[in-house]
């Protein structure tokens, strides 16, 4: 198992392949069964492993989407033992991603407000994904807007909510 990994990142694990017999063994091929989220190295055919020697193979997990994925690394060899002529190793991993979800959409509308008056609105949001959401400090732009409070943290764990309170107090028409 290559565990949980953020979508778009890559993780590898290695596997030591031994030749325990009294003669060398040839790996005629080794590849992932489907190869969608996983890849392997080396990919060359007819690799020779001398008797009582080994090679190190790698499996890479690069999730392109959220979800749980599985595959198999398949080895074909010239072994004298039938059960070792085609061997499979199961691999699995989970692609995770933070998902920003706002109940207000992408804008806060204060409508018409008289000069000298003030109004506050709350911009509420949540992380509906399965990975931590990393936020930047909120900034305001335009005259009359200030951030009153929030968020409580710049990291939002999965299934959590937070908010920012914005104040609008126009000084001119």
CSV table of N, CA, C and O in Angstrom, one decimal, residues 76-147:
chain,number,residue,atom,x,y,z
A,76,UNK,N,7.1,-11.7,-15.3
A,76,UNK,CA,7.2,-12.9,-16.1
A,76,UNK,C,8.7,-13.3,-16.1
A,76,UNK,O,9.6,-12.4,-16.4
A,77,UNK,N,9.0,-14.5,-15.7
A,77,UNK,CA,10.4,-15.0,-15.6
A,77,UNK,C,10.6,-16.3,-16.3
A,77,UNK,O,9.7,-17.0,-16.8
A,78,UNK,N,11.9,-16.7,-16.4
A,78,UNK,CA,12.3,-18.0,-17.0
A,78,UNK,C,12.5,-19.0,-15.9
A,78,UNK,O,13.3,-20.0,-16.1
A,79,UNK,N,11.9,-18.8,-14.7
A,79,UNK,CA,12.2,-19.7,-13.6
A,79,UNK,C,11.8,-21.2,-13.9
A,79,UNK,O,10.9,-21.4,-14.7
A,80,UNK,N,12.5,-22.1,-13.3
A,80,UNK,CA,12.2,-23.5,-13.5
A,80,UNK,C,10.9,-23.9,-12.7
A,80,UNK,O,10.3,-24.9,-13.0
A,81,UNK,N,10.6,-23.1,-11.7
A,81,UNK,CA,9.5,-23.4,-10.9
A,81,UNK,C,8.2,-22.7,-11.5
A,81,UNK,O,8.2,-21.5,-11.7
A,82,UNK,N,7.2,-23.5,-11.8
A,82,UNK,CA,6.0,-23.0,-12.5
A,82,UNK,C,5.4,-21.8,-11.8
A,82,UNK,O,5.0,-20.8,-12.5
A,83,UNK,N,5.3,-21.9,-10.5
A,83,UNK,CA,4.6,-20.8,-9.8
A,83,UNK,C,5.4,-19.5,-9.8
A,83,UNK,O,4.8,-18.4,-9.4
A,84,UNK,N,6.7,-19.5,-10.2
A,84,UNK,CA,7.5,-18.3,-10.2
A,84,UNK,C,7.7,-17.8,-11.6
A,84,UNK,O,8.4,-16.8,-11.9
A,85,UNK,N,7.0,-18.4,-12.6
A,85,UNK,CA,7.1,-17.9,-14.0
A,85,UNK,C,6.3,-16.7,-14.3
A,85,UNK,O,6.6,-15.9,-15.1
A,86,UNK,N,5.2,-16.6,-13.5
A,86,UNK,CA,4.3,-15.4,-13.6
A,86,UNK,C,3.9,-15.1,-12.2
A,86,UNK,O,3.1,-15.9,-11.6
A,87,UNK,N,4.3,-13.9,-11.7
A,87,UNK,CA,4.0,-13.5,-10.3
A,87,UNK,C,3.4,-12.1,-10.3
A,87,UNK,O,3.8,-11.3,-11.1
A,88,UNK,N,2.5,-11.9,-9.5
A,88,UNK,CA,1.9,-10.6,-9.3
A,88,UNK,C,2.0,-10.1,-7.9
A,88,UNK,O,1.9,-10.8,-7.0
A,89,UNK,N,2.2,-8.8,-7.8
A,89,UNK,CA,2.2,-8.1,-6.5
A,89,UNK,C,1.2,-7.0,-6.5
A,89,UNK,O,1.2,-6.1,-7.4
A,90,UNK,N,0.2,-7.1,-5.6
A,90,UNK,CA,-0.9,-6.1,-5.5
A,90,UNK,C,-0.3,-4.8,-5.0
A,90,UNK,O,0.5,-4.8,-4.0
A,91,UNK,N,-0.7,-3.7,-5.6
A,91,UNK,CA,-0.4,-2.4,-5.1
A,91,UNK,C,-1.7,-1.6,-5.0
A,91,UNK,O,-2.7,-1.8,-5.7
A,92,UNK,N,-1.7,-0.7,-4.0
A,92,UNK,CA,-2.9,0.2,-3.8
A,92,UNK,C,-2.5,1.5,-3.3
A,92,UNK,O,-1.4,1.7,-2.8
A,93,UNK,N,-3.4,2.5,-3.4
A,93,UNK,CA,-3.2,3.8,-2.9
A,93,UNK,C,-4.5,4.6,-3.0
A,93,UNK,O,-5.4,4.2,-3.7
A,94,UNK,N,-4.5,5.7,-2.3
A,94,UNK,CA,-5.7,6.6,-2.3
A,94,UNK,C,-5.3,8.0,-2.6
A,94,UNK,O,-4.5,8.6,-2.0
A,95,UNK,N,-6.0,8.5,-3.7
A,95,UNK,CA,-5.8,9.9,-4.1
A,95,UNK,C,-6.7,10.8,-3.3
A,95,UNK,O,-7.9,10.5,-3.2
A,96,UNK,N,-6.1,11.8,-2.6
A,96,UNK,CA,-6.9,12.7,-1.8
A,96,UNK,C,-6.8,14.1,-2.2
A,96,UNK,O,-5.8,14.5,-2.8
A,97,UNK,N,-7.8,15.0,-1.9
A,97,UNK,CA,-7.7,16.4,-2.3
A,97,UNK,C,-8.7,17.2,-1.5
A,97,UNK,O,-9.7,16.7,-1.1
A,98,UNK,N,-8.2,18.4,-1.2
A,98,UNK,CA,-9.1,19.3,-0.4
A,98,UNK,C,-10.0,20.0,-1.5
A,98,UNK,O,-9.7,20.2,-2.6
A,99,UNK,N,-11.3,20.3,-1.0
A,99,UNK,CA,-12.2,20.9,-1.9
A,99,UNK,C,-12.8,22.1,-1.2
A,99,UNK,O,-13.5,21.9,-0.2
A,100,UNK,N,-12.6,23.3,-1.7
A,100,UNK,CA,-13.1,24.5,-1.2
A,100,UNK,C,-14.6,24.7,-1.6
A,100,UNK,O,-14.9,24.6,-2.8
A,101,UNK,N,-15.5,24.9,-0.7
A,101,UNK,CA,-16.9,25.0,-1.0
A,101,UNK,C,-17.4,26.2,-0.2
A,101,UNK,O,-17.3,26.3,1.0
A,102,UNK,N,-18.0,27.1,-0.9
A,102,UNK,CA,-18.6,28.3,-0.3
A,102,UNK,C,-20.1,28.4,-0.4
A,102,UNK,O,-20.6,28.1,-1.4
A,103,UNK,N,-20.7,28.7,0.7
A,103,UNK,CA,-22.2,28.8,0.7
A,103,UNK,C,-22.6,30.1,0.1
A,103,UNK,O,-23.8,30.2,-0.3
A,104,UNK,N,-21.7,31.1,0.0
A,104,UNK,CA,-22.0,32.4,-0.6
A,104,UNK,C,-21.7,32.5,-2.1
A,104,UNK,O,-21.8,33.5,-2.7
A,105,UNK,N,-21.1,31.4,-2.7
A,105,UNK,CA,-20.6,31.6,-4.1
A,105,UNK,C,-19.2,32.2,-4.0
A,105,UNK,O,-18.5,32.0,-3.1
A,106,UNK,N,-18.9,33.0,-5.0
A,106,UNK,CA,-17.6,33.7,-5.0
A,106,UNK,C,-17.7,35.2,-4.7
A,106,UNK,O,-16.7,35.8,-4.8
A,107,UNK,N,-18.8,35.7,-4.4
A,107,UNK,CA,-19.0,37.1,-4.2
A,107,UNK,C,-19.8,37.4,-2.9
A,107,UNK,O,-20.7,36.6,-2.6
A,108,UNK,N,-19.5,38.6,-2.3
A,108,UNK,CA,-20.4,39.1,-1.2
A,108,UNK,C,-21.0,40.4,-1.8
A,108,UNK,O,-20.2,41.3,-2.1
A,109,UNK,N,-22.3,40.5,-1.8
A,109,UNK,CA,-22.9,41.7,-2.3
A,109,UNK,C,-23.5,42.4,-1.1
A,109,UNK,O,-24.3,41.9,-0.4
A,110,UNK,N,-23.1,43.7,-1.0
A,110,UNK,CA,-23.6,44.6,0.0
A,110,UNK,C,-24.8,45.4,-0.5
A,110,UNK,O,-25.4,46.1,0.3
A,111,UNK,N,-25.0,45.4,-1.8
A,111,UNK,CA,-26.1,46.2,-2.3
A,111,UNK,C,-25.8,47.7,-2.2
A,111,UNK,O,-24.7,48.1,-2.2
A,112,UNK,N,-26.9,48.5,-2.1
A,112,UNK,CA,-26.7,49.9,-1.9
A,112,UNK,C,-26.6,50.3,-0.5
A,112,UNK,O,-27.4,49.8,0.3
A,113,UNK,N,-25.7,51.1,-0.1
A,113,UNK,CA,-25.5,51.5,1.3
A,113,UNK,C,-25.2,53.0,1.4
A,113,UNK,O,-24.3,53.4,0.6
A,114,UNK,N,-25.8,53.7,2.2
A,114,UNK,CA,-25.6,55.1,2.3
A,114,UNK,C,-24.2,55.4,2.9
A,114,UNK,O,-23.7,54.7,3.7
A,115,UNK,N,-23.7,56.5,2.4
A,115,UNK,CA,-22.4,57.0,2.9
A,115,UNK,C,-22.5,57.3,4.4
A,115,UNK,O,-23.5,57.8,4.9
A,116,UNK,N,-21.5,56.9,5.1
A,116,UNK,CA,-21.5,57.0,6.6
A,116,UNK,C,-22.1,55.9,7.3
A,116,UNK,O,-22.0,55.8,8.6
A,117,UNK,N,-22.8,55.0,6.6
A,117,UNK,CA,-23.3,53.8,7.3
A,117,UNK,C,-22.4,52.6,7.1
A,117,UNK,O,-21.4,52.7,6.3
A,118,UNK,N,-22.6,51.5,7.8
A,118,UNK,CA,-21.8,50.3,7.7
A,118,UNK,C,-22.6,49.1,7.7
A,118,UNK,O,-23.7,49.0,8.3
A,119,UNK,N,-22.1,48.0,7.0
A,119,UNK,CA,-22.8,46.7,7.0
A,119,UNK,C,-21.7,45.7,7.1
A,119,UNK,O,-20.6,45.9,6.6
A,120,UNK,N,-22.1,44.5,7.7
A,120,UNK,CA,-21.2,43.4,7.8
A,120,UNK,C,-21.8,42.2,7.1
A,120,UNK,O,-23.0,42.0,7.3
A,121,UNK,N,-21.0,41.4,6.5
A,121,UNK,CA,-21.5,40.1,5.9
A,121,UNK,C,-20.5,39.0,6.2
A,121,UNK,O,-19.3,39.3,6.3
A,122,UNK,N,-21.0,37.8,6.3
A,122,UNK,CA,-20.1,36.7,6.6
A,122,UNK,C,-20.0,35.9,5.4
A,122,UNK,O,-20.9,35.5,4.7
A,123,UNK,N,-18.7,35.6,5.0
A,123,UNK,CA,-18.4,34.7,3.9
A,123,UNK,C,-18.0,33.4,4.5
A,123,UNK,O,-17.0,33.2,5.2
A,124,UNK,N,-18.9,32.4,4.4
A,124,UNK,CA,-18.8,31.1,5.0
A,124,UNK,C,-18.3,30.1,4.0
A,124,UNK,O,-18.6,30.2,2.8
A,125,UNK,N,-17.4,29.2,4.4
A,125,UNK,CA,-16.8,28.2,3.5
A,125,UNK,C,-16.5,26.9,4.3
A,125,UNK,O,-16.4,27.0,5.5
A,126,UNK,N,-16.3,25.9,3.5
A,126,UNK,CA,-15.9,24.6,4.2
A,126,UNK,C,-15.0,23.8,3.3
A,126,UNK,O,-14.8,24.1,2.1
A,127,UNK,N,-14.4,22.8,3.8
A,127,UNK,CA,-13.6,21.8,3.1
A,127,UNK,C,-14.4,20.5,3.0
A,127,UNK,O,-14.5,19.8,4.0
A,128,UNK,N,-14.9,20.3,1.8
A,128,UNK,CA,-15.7,19.1,1.6
A,128,UNK,C,-14.8,17.9,1.0
A,128,UNK,O,-15.4,16.9,0.7
A,129,UNK,N,-13.5,18.1,1.0
A,129,UNK,CA,-12.6,17.1,0.5
A,129,UNK,C,-12.2,16.2,1.6
A,129,UNK,O,-12.7,16.2,2.7
A,130,UNK,N,-11.1,15.4,1.2
A,130,UNK,CA,-10.6,14.4,2.2
A,130,UNK,C,-9.1,14.7,2.5
A,130,UNK,O,-8.4,13.9,3.0
A,131,UNK,N,-8.7,16.0,2.3
A,131,UNK,CA,-7.3,16.4,2.6
A,131,UNK,C,-7.4,17.8,3.2
A,131,UNK,O,-8.4,18.5,3.0
A,132,UNK,N,-6.4,18.2,3.9
A,132,UNK,CA,-6.3,19.5,4.5
A,132,UNK,C,-6.3,20.6,3.4
A,132,UNK,O,-5.6,20.5,2.5
A,133,UNK,N,-7.1,21.7,3.6
A,133,UNK,CA,-7.1,22.8,2.8
A,133,UNK,C,-6.3,23.9,3.4
A,133,UNK,O,-6.4,24.3,4.5
A,134,UNK,N,-5.3,24.4,2.6
A,134,UNK,CA,-4.4,25.4,3.0
A,134,UNK,C,-4.8,26.8,2.4
A,134,UNK,O,-5.0,26.9,1.2
A,135,UNK,N,-5.1,27.8,3.3
A,135,UNK,CA,-5.6,29.1,2.9
A,135,UNK,C,-4.5,30.1,3.0
A,135,UNK,O,-3.5,30.0,3.7
A,136,UNK,N,-4.7,31.2,2.2
A,136,UNK,CA,-3.8,32.4,2.3
A,136,UNK,C,-4.6,33.4,3.2
A,136,UNK,O,-5.8,33.3,3.3
A,137,UNK,N,-3.9,34.3,3.8
A,137,UNK,CA,-4.5,35.3,4.6
A,137,UNK,C,-5.4,36.1,3.7
A,137,UNK,O,-5.0,36.5,2.6
A,138,UNK,N,-6.6,36.4,4.2
A,138,UNK,CA,-7.6,37.1,3.3
A,138,UNK,C,-7.1,38.6,3.2
A,138,UNK,O,-6.6,39.2,4.2
A,139,UNK,N,-7.4,39.2,2.1
A,139,UNK,CA,-7.1,40.6,1.9
A,139,UNK,C,-8.3,41.3,1.3
A,139,UNK,O,-9.2,40.6,0.7
A,140,UNK,N,-8.4,42.6,1.5
A,140,UNK,CA,-9.6,43.3,1.0
A,140,UNK,C,-9.0,44.2,-0.1
A,140,UNK,O,-7.9,44.6,-0.1
A,141,UNK,N,-9.9,44.6,-1.0
A,141,UNK,CA,-9.5,45.5,-2.1
A,141,UNK,C,-10.7,46.5,-2.3
A,141,UNK,O,-11.8,46.0,-2.3
A,142,UNK,N,-10.4,47.7,-2.6
A,142,UNK,CA,-11.5,48.6,-2.9
A,142,UNK,C,-11.7,49.5,-1.6
A,142,UNK,O,-11.6,49.0,-0.5
A,143,UNK,N,-12.1,50.7,-1.9
A,143,UNK,CA,-12.4,51.6,-0.7
A,143,UNK,C,-13.6,51.1,0.1
A,143,UNK,O,-14.6,50.7,-0.4
A,144,UNK,N,-13.5,51.3,1.4
A,144,UNK,CA,-14.6,51.1,2.3
A,144,UNK,C,-14.7,49.7,2.8
A,144,UNK,O,-15.5,49.4,3.7
A,145,UNK,N,-13.9,48.7,2.3
A,145,UNK,CA,-14.0,47.3,2.8
A,145,UNK,C,-12.9,47.0,3.8
A,145,UNK,O,-11.7,47.4,3.6
A,146,UNK,N,-13.2,46.3,4.9
A,146,UNK,CA,-12.3,45.9,5.8
A,146,UNK,C,-12.6,44.4,6.3
A,146,UNK,O,-13.8,44.1,6.3
A,147,UNK,N,-11.6,43.7,6.6
A,147,UNK,CA,-11.9,42.3,7.1
A,147,UNK,C,-12.0,42.5,8.6
A,147,UNK,O,-11.0,42.9,9.3
